[in-house]
Short mmCIF file of C-alpha atoms and ligand atoms in Angstrom, two decimals:
data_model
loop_
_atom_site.label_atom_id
_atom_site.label_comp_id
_atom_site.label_asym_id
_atom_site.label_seq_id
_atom_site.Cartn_x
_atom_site.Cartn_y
_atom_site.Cartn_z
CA UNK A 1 17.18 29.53 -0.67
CA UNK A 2 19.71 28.96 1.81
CA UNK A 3 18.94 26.07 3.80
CA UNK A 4 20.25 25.69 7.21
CA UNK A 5 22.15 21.94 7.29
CA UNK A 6 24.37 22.62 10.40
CA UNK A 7 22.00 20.31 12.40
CA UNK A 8 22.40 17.21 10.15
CA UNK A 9 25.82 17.08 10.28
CA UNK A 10 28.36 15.36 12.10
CA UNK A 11 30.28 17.84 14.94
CA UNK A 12 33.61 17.80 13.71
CA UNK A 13 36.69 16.42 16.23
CA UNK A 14 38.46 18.66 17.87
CA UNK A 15 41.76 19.08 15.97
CA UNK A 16 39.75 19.87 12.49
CA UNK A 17 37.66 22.61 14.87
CA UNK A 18 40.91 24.24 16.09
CA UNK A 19 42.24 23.72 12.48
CA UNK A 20 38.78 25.64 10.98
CA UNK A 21 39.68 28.30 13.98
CA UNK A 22 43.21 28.70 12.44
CA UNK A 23 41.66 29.11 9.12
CA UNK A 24 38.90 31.44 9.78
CA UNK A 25 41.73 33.73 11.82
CA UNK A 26 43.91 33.70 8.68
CA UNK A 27 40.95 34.72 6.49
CA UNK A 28 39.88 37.26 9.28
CA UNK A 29 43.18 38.86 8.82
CA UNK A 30 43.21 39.11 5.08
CA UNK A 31 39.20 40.80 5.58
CA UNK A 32 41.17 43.26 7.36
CA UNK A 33 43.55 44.03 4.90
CA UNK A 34 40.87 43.99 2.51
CA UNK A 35 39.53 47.03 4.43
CA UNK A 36 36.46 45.17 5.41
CA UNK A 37 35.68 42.72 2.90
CA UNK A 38 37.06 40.09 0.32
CA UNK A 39 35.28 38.34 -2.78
CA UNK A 40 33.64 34.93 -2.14
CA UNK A 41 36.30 33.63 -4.91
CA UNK A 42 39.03 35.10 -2.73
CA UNK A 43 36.91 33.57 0.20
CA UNK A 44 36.80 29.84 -1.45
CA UNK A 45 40.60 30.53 -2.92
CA UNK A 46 42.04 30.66 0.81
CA UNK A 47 39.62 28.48 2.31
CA UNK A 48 40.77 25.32 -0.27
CA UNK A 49 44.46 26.69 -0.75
CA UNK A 50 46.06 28.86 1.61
CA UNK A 51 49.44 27.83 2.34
CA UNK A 52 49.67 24.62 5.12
CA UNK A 53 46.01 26.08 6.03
CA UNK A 54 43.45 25.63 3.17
CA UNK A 55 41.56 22.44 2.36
CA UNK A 56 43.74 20.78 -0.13
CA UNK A 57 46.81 22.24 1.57
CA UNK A 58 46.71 20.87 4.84
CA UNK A 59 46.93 16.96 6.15
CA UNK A 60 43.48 15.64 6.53
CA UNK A 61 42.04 12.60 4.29
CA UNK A 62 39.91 14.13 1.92
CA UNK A 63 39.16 11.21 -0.73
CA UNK A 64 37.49 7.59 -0.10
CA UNK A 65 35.50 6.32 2.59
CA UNK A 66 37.08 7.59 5.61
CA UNK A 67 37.08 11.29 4.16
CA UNK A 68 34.48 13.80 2.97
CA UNK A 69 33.85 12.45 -1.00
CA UNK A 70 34.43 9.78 -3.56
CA UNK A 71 35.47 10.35 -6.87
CA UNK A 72 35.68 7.94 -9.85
CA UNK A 73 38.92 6.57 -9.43
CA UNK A 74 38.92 6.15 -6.33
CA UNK A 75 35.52 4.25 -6.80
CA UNK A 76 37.11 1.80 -8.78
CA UNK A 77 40.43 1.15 -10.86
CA UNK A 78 37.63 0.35 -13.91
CA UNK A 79 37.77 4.59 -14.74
CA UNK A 80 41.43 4.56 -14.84
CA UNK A 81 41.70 1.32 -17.34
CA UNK A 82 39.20 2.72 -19.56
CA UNK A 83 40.72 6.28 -19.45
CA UNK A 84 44.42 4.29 -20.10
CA UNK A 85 42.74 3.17 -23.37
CA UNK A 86 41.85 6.66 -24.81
CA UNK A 87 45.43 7.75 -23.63
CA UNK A 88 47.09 4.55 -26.01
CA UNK A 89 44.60 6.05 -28.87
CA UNK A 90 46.31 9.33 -28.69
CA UNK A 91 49.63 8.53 -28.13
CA UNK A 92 49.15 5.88 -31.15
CA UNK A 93 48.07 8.73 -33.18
CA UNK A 94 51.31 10.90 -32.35
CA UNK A 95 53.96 8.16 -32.26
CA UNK A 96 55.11 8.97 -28.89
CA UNK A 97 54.29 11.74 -25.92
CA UNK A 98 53.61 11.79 -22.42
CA UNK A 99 50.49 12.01 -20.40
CA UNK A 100 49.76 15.15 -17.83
CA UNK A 101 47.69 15.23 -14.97
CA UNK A 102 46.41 17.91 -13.12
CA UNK A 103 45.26 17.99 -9.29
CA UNK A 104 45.98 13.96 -8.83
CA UNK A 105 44.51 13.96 -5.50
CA UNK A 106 45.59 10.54 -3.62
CA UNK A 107 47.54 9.57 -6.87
CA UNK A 108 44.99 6.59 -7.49
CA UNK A 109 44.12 7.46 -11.00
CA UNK A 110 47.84 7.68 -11.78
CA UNK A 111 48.46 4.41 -10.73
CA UNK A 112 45.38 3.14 -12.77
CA UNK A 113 46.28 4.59 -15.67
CA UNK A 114 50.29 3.51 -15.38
CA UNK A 115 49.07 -0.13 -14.51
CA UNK A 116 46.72 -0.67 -17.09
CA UNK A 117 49.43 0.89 -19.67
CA UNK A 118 52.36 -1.21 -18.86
CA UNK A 119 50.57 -4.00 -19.12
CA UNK A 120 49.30 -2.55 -22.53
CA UNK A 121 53.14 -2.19 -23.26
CA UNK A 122 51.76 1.13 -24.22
CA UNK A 123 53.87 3.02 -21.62
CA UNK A 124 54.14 7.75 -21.96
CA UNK A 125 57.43 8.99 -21.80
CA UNK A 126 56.56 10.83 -18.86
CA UNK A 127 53.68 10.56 -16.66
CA UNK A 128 53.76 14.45 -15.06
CA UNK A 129 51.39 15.62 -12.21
CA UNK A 130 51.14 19.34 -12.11
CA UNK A 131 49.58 19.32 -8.23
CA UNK A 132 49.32 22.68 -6.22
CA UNK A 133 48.73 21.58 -3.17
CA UNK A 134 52.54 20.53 -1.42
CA UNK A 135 50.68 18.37 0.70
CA UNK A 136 48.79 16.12 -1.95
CA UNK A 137 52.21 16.19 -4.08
CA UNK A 138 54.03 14.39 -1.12
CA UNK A 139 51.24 12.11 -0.60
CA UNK A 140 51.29 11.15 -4.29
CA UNK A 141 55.05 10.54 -4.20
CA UNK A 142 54.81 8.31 -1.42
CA UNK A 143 51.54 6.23 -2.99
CA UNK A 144 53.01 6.19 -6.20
CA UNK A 145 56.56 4.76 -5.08
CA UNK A 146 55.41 2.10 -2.98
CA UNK A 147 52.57 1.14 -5.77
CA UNK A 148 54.25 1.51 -8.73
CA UNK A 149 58.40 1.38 -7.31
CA UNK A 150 59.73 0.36 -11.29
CA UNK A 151 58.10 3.27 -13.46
CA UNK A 152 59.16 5.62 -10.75
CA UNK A 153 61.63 7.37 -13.19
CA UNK A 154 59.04 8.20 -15.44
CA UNK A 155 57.13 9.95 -13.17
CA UNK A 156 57.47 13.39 -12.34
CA UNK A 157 55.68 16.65 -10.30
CA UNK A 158 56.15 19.89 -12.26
CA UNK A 159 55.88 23.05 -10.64
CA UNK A 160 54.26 24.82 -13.43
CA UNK A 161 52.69 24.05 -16.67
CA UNK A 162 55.18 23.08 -19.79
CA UNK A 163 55.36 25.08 -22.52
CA UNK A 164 55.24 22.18 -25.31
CA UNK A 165 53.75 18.55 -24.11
CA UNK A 166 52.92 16.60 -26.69
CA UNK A 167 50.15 13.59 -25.37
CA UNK A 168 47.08 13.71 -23.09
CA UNK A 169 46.27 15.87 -20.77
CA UNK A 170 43.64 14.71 -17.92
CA UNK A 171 42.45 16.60 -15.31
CA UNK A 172 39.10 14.83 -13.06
CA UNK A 173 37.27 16.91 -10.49
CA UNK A 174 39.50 20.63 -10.68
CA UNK A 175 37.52 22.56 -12.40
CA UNK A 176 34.92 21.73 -10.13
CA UNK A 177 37.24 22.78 -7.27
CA UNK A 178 38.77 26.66 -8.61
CA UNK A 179 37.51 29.51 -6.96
CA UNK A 180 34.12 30.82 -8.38
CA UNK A 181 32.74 34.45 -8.04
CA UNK A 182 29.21 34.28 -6.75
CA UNK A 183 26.52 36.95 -8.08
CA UNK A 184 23.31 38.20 -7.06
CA UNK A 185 20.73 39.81 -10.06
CA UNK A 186 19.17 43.17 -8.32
CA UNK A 187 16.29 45.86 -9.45
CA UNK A 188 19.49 48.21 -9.88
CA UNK A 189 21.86 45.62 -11.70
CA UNK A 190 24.84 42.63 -10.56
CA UNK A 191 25.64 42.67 -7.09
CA UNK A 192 28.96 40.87 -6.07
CA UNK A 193 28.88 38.23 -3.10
CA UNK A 194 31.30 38.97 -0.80
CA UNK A 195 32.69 37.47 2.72
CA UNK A 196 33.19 39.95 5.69
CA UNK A 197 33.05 39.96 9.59
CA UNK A 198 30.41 40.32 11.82
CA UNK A 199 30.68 40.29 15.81
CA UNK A 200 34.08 37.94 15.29
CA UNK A 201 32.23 35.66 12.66
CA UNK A 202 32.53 35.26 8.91
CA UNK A 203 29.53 36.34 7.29
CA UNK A 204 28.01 37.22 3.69
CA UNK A 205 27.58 40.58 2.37
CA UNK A 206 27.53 42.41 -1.14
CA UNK A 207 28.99 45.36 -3.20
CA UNK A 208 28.15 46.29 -6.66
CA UNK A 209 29.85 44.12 -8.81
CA UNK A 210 32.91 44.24 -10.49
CA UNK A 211 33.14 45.58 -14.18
CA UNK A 212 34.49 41.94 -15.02
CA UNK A 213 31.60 39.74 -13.49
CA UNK A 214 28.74 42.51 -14.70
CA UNK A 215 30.20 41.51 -18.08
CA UNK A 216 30.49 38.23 -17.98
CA UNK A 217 26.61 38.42 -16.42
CA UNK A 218 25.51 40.17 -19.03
CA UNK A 219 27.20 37.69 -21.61
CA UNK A 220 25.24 34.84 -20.41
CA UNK A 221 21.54 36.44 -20.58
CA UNK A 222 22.80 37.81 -24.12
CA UNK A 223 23.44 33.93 -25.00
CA UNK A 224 20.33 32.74 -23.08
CA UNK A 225 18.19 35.35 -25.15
CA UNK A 226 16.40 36.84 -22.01
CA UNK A 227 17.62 38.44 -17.98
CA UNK A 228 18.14 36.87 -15.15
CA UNK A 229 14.91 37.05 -12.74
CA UNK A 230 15.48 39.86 -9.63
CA UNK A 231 16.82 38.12 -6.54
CA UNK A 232 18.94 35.13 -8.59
CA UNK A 233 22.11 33.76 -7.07
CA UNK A 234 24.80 31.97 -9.03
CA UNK A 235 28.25 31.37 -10.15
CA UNK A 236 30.87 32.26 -12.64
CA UNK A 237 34.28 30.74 -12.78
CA UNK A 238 36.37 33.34 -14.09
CA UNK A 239 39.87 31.48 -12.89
CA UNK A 240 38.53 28.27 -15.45
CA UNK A 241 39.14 30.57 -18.39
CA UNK A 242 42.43 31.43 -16.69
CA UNK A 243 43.18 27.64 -16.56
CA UNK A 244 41.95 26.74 -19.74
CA UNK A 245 44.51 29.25 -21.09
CA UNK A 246 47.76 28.01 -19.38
CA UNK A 247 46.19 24.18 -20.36
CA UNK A 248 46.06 25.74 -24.25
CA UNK A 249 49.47 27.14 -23.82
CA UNK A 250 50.65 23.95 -22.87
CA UNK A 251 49.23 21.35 -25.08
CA UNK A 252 51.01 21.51 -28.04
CA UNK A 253 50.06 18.63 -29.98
CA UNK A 254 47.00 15.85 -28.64
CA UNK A 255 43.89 15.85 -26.48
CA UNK A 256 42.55 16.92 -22.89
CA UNK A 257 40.27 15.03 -21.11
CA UNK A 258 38.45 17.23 -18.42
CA UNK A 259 36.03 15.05 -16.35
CA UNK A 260 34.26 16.98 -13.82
CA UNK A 261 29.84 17.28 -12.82
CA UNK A 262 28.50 19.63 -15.31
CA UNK A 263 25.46 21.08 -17.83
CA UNK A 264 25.43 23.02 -20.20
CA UNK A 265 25.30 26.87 -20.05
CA UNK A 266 21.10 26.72 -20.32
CA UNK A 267 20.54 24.44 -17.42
CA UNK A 268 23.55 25.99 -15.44
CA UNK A 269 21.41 29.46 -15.51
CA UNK A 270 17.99 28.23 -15.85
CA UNK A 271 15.41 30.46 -13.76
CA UNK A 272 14.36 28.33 -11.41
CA UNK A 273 18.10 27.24 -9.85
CA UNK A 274 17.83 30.41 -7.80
CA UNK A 275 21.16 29.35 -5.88
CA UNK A 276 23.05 28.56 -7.56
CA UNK A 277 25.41 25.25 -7.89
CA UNK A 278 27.81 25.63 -4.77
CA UNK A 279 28.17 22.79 -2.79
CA UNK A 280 29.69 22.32 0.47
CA UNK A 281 30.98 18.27 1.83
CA UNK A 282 31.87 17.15 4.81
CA UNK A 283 32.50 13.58 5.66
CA UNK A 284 30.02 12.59 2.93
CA UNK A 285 27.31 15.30 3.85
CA UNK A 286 26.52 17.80 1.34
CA UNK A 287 25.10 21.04 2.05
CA UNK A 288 25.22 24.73 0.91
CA UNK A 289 26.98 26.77 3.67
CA UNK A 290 30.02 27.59 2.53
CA UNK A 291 31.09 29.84 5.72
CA UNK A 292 31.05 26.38 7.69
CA UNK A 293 34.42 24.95 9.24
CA UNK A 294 36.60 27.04 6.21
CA UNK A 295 39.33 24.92 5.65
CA UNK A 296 37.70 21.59 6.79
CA UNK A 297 35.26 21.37 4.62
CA UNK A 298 35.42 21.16 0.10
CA UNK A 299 33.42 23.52 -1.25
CA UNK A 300 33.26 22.78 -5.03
CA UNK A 301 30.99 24.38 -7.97
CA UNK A 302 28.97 22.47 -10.49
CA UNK A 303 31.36 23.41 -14.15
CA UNK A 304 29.20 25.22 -17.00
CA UNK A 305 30.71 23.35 -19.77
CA UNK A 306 30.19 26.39 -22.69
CA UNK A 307 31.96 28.13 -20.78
CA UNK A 308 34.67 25.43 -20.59
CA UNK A 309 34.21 25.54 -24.51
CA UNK A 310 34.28 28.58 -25.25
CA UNK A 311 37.32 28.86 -22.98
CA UNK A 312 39.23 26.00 -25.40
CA UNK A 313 38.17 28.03 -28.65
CA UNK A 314 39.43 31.81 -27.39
CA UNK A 315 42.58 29.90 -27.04
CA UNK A 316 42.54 27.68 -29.99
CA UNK A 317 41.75 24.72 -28.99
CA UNK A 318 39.11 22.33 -29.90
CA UNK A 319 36.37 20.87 -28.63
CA UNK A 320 36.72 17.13 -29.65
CA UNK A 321 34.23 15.82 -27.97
CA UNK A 322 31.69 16.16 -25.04
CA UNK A 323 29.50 13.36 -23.11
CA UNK A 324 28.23 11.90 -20.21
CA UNK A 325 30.41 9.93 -17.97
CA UNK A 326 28.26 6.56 -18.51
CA UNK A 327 29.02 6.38 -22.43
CA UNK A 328 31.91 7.90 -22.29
CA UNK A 329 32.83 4.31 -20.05
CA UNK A 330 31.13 2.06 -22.39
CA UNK A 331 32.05 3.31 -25.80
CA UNK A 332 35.95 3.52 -24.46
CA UNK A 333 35.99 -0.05 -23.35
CA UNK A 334 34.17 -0.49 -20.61
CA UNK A 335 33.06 -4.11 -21.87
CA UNK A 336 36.51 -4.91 -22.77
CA UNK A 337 37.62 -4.82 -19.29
CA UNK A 338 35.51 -6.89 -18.08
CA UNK A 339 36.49 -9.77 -19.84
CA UNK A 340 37.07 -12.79 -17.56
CA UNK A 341 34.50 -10.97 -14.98
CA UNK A 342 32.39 -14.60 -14.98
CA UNK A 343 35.26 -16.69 -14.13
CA UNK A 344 35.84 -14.39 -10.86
CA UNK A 345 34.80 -15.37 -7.55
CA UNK A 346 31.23 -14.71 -6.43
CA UNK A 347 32.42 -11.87 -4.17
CA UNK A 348 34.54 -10.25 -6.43
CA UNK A 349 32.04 -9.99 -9.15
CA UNK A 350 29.62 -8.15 -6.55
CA UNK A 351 32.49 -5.58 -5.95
CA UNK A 352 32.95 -5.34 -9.53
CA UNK A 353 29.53 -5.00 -10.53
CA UNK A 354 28.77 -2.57 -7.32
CA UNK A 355 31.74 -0.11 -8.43
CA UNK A 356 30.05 -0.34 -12.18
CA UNK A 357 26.77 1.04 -11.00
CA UNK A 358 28.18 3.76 -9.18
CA UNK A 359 31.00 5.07 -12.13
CA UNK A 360 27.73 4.67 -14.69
CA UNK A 361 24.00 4.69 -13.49
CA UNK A 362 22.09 8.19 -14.26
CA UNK A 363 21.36 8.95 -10.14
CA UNK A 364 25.08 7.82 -9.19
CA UNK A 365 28.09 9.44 -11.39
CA UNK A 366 27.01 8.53 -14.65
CA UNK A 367 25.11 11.47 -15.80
CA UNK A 368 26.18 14.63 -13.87
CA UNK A 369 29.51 13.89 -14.69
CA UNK A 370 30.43 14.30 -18.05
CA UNK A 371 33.59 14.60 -20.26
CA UNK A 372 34.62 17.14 -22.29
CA UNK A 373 37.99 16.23 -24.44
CA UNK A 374 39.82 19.21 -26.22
CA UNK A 375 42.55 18.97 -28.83
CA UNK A 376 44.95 20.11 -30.81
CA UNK A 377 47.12 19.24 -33.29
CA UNK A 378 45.23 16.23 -33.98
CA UNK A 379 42.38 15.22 -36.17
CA UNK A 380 39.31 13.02 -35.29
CA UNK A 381 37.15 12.05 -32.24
CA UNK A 382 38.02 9.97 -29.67
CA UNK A 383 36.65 6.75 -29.46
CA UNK A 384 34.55 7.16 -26.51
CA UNK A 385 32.73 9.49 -27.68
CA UNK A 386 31.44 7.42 -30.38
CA UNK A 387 28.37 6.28 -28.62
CA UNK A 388 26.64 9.73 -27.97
CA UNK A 389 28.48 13.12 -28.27
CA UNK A 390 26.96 15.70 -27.05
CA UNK A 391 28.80 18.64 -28.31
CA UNK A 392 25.93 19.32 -30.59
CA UNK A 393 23.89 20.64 -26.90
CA UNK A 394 26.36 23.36 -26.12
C1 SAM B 401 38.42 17.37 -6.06
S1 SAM B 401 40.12 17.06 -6.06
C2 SAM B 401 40.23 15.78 -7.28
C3 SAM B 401 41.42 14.89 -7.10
C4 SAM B 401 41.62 13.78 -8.10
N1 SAM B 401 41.75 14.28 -9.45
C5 SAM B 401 40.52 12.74 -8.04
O1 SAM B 401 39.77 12.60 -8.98
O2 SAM B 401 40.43 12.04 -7.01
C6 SAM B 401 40.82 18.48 -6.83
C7 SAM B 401 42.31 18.40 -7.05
O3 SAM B 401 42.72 19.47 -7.91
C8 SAM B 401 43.85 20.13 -7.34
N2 SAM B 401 43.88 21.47 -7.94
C9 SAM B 401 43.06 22.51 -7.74
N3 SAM B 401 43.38 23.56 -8.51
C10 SAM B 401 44.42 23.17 -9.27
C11 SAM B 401 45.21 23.79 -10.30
N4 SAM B 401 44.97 25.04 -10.67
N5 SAM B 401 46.21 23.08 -10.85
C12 SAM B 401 46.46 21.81 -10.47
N6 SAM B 401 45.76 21.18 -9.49
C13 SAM B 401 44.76 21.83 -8.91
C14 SAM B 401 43.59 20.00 -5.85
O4 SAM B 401 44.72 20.26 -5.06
C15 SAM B 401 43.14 18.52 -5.79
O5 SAM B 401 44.22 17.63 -5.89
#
């Protein structure tokens, strides 16, 4: 069910309403083209990345308080420090190597992660952010040098993936936010969600699915042992197993940490989520219109981590270990950090123990969120998974 949000949320200002105008013009124009329609991935893929136009691609704040979501490192530097841990583990294990980081959004986990190492004297080689929006990379470069102005040599913004890093890889919150196909289960077979004009205004419509997504459909009620009910919405992410391919290419020898909200495959497609797991924010409201203010708003889907596993093997990778944010926290060192918390000042201690709650309690980020780490060239789990792995549920 589609429920109609517009109401509850806040009217945008006027330059992000003339910036959505610009947007939905540009997408009008490539409808056109189209000859009348485009795919809701090519829909989501403009709408987050056109060039100087989409989401991530244009100037607005996106992370923290004053823009539309929060994610774990910008909740506190606590995720970074624990996630600097695993990455000493690893590059322990190989005698030397260099960490990669996809999408680093404001460049706050970066900076974590650096911090917490240097003072670990357990500095990468190279700290590389592969980025693709031109906007966020700038952004980074600027937080980064005035945060971190000595390690600035090491750090560096590829423009594609390498061909033979040796390390950790960590990517939070992108797999969440790469196009998805949306599909609709009919008495005559897979219907394809698609975006289209009507009187001047996006709107939904469908065509008979591509040969691609019917397969891919057809693979998921073949693993789930039974069909999809008539009239069911949801999502595939055929660009993850694209990225989980260039990500195999790359890693040559070491582990990937992907941290993103996720289930498993049987709860992604269970019968009664009729809608699917798109969601929509804006300035901390969620909602499921995803035709709203294109370009203003994130739209991000919920990850189906067998797929993201399944992905990893086709490629040969491995899975190395899969949990829920909340132990993955505590088993890597979560207690550790918090050494000296009772000699800290009152206040600081409530900040402290306020960011906790929200990286690890079940109804904040500590249970949709999960990690899955994948490896090669390397033997043995990390050591936060040690608590509770869940690979075993895939
Ligand atoms: C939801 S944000 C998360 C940002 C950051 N990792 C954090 O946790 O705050 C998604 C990020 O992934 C980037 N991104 C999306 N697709 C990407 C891709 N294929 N390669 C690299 N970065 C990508 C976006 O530009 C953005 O920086």
């Amino acid at each position: 069910m589609q429920h109609d949000n517009r109401t509850l949320l806040p009217e945008p200002d006027a330059i992000s309403a003339s910036h959505s105008k610009r947007v939905i013009d540009f997408i009008a124009e490539r409808i056109e083209e189209a000859g009348g329609s485009i795919s809701f991935a090519e829909y989501m893929q403009h709408a987050l990345y056109a060039q100087g136009l989409g989401y991530y691609a244009a100037g607005a704040k996106k992370f923290g308080e004053e823009g539309d979501f929060i994610t774990a490192p910008e909740v506190s530097p606590i995720f970074g420090r624990v996630l600097a841990r695993q990455c000493e583990e690893v590059l322990g294990d190989l005698g030397r190597g260099s960490i990669l980081e996809y999408g680093a959004g404001s460049g706050k986990l970066a900076v974590d992660i650096l911090t917490a190492l240097q003072e670990r004297d357990a500095l990468p080689e190279r700290y590389e952010i592969l980025e693709v929006s031109a906007d966020l990379q700038e952004r980074q470069a600027d937080f980064l040098r005035a945060e971190l102005p000595d390690l600035a040599s090491r750090i560096v913004w590829l423009d594609r993936p390498p061909r033979d890093h040796r390390g950790v890889i960590i990517a939070n919150e992108v797999m969440d936010a790469l196009p998805v196909e949306r599909f609709r289960k009919t008495a005559d077979g897979i219907e394809q969600l698609r975006v289209r004009l009507r009187d001047g205004a996006l709107a939904m419509t469908q065509a008979p699915a591509p040969r691609r997504l019917v397969e891919r459909v057809e693979s998921i009620e073949e693993a789930l042992g039974e069909a999809l009910p008539v009239g069911y919405v949801s999502e595939i992410s055929l660009g993850l197993d694209d990225w989980i391919a260039t990500l195999g290419d790359s890693l040559q020898a070491g582990v990937a940490f992907l941290f993103d909200y996720g289930i498993t495959r049987r709860e992604y497609y269970a019968r009664d989520r009729v809608d699917g797991w798109l969601r929509c924010h804006f300035r901390h409201h969620v909602h499921n219109d995803p035709l709203l203010l294109p370009g203003v708003q994130d739209l991000t889907a919920w990850v189906d981590f067998n797929a993201v596993a399944e992905a990893a093997l086709s490629n040969g990778l491995e899975v190395a270990g899969f949990s829920a944010q909340a132990q993955f926290l505590i088993a890597g060192g979560l207690d550790a950090e918090m050494q000296g918390f009772d000699s800290l000042p009152v206040s600081r201690q409530l900040q402290l123990s306020g960011q906790i709650k929200t990286l690890t309690l079940p109804a904040e980020m500590g249970e949709h969120f999960k990690c899955m780490a994948l490896r090669r060239g390397v033997s043995g789990m990390p050591s936060a998974f040690s608590l509770a792995d869940r690979t075993h549920t895939l």
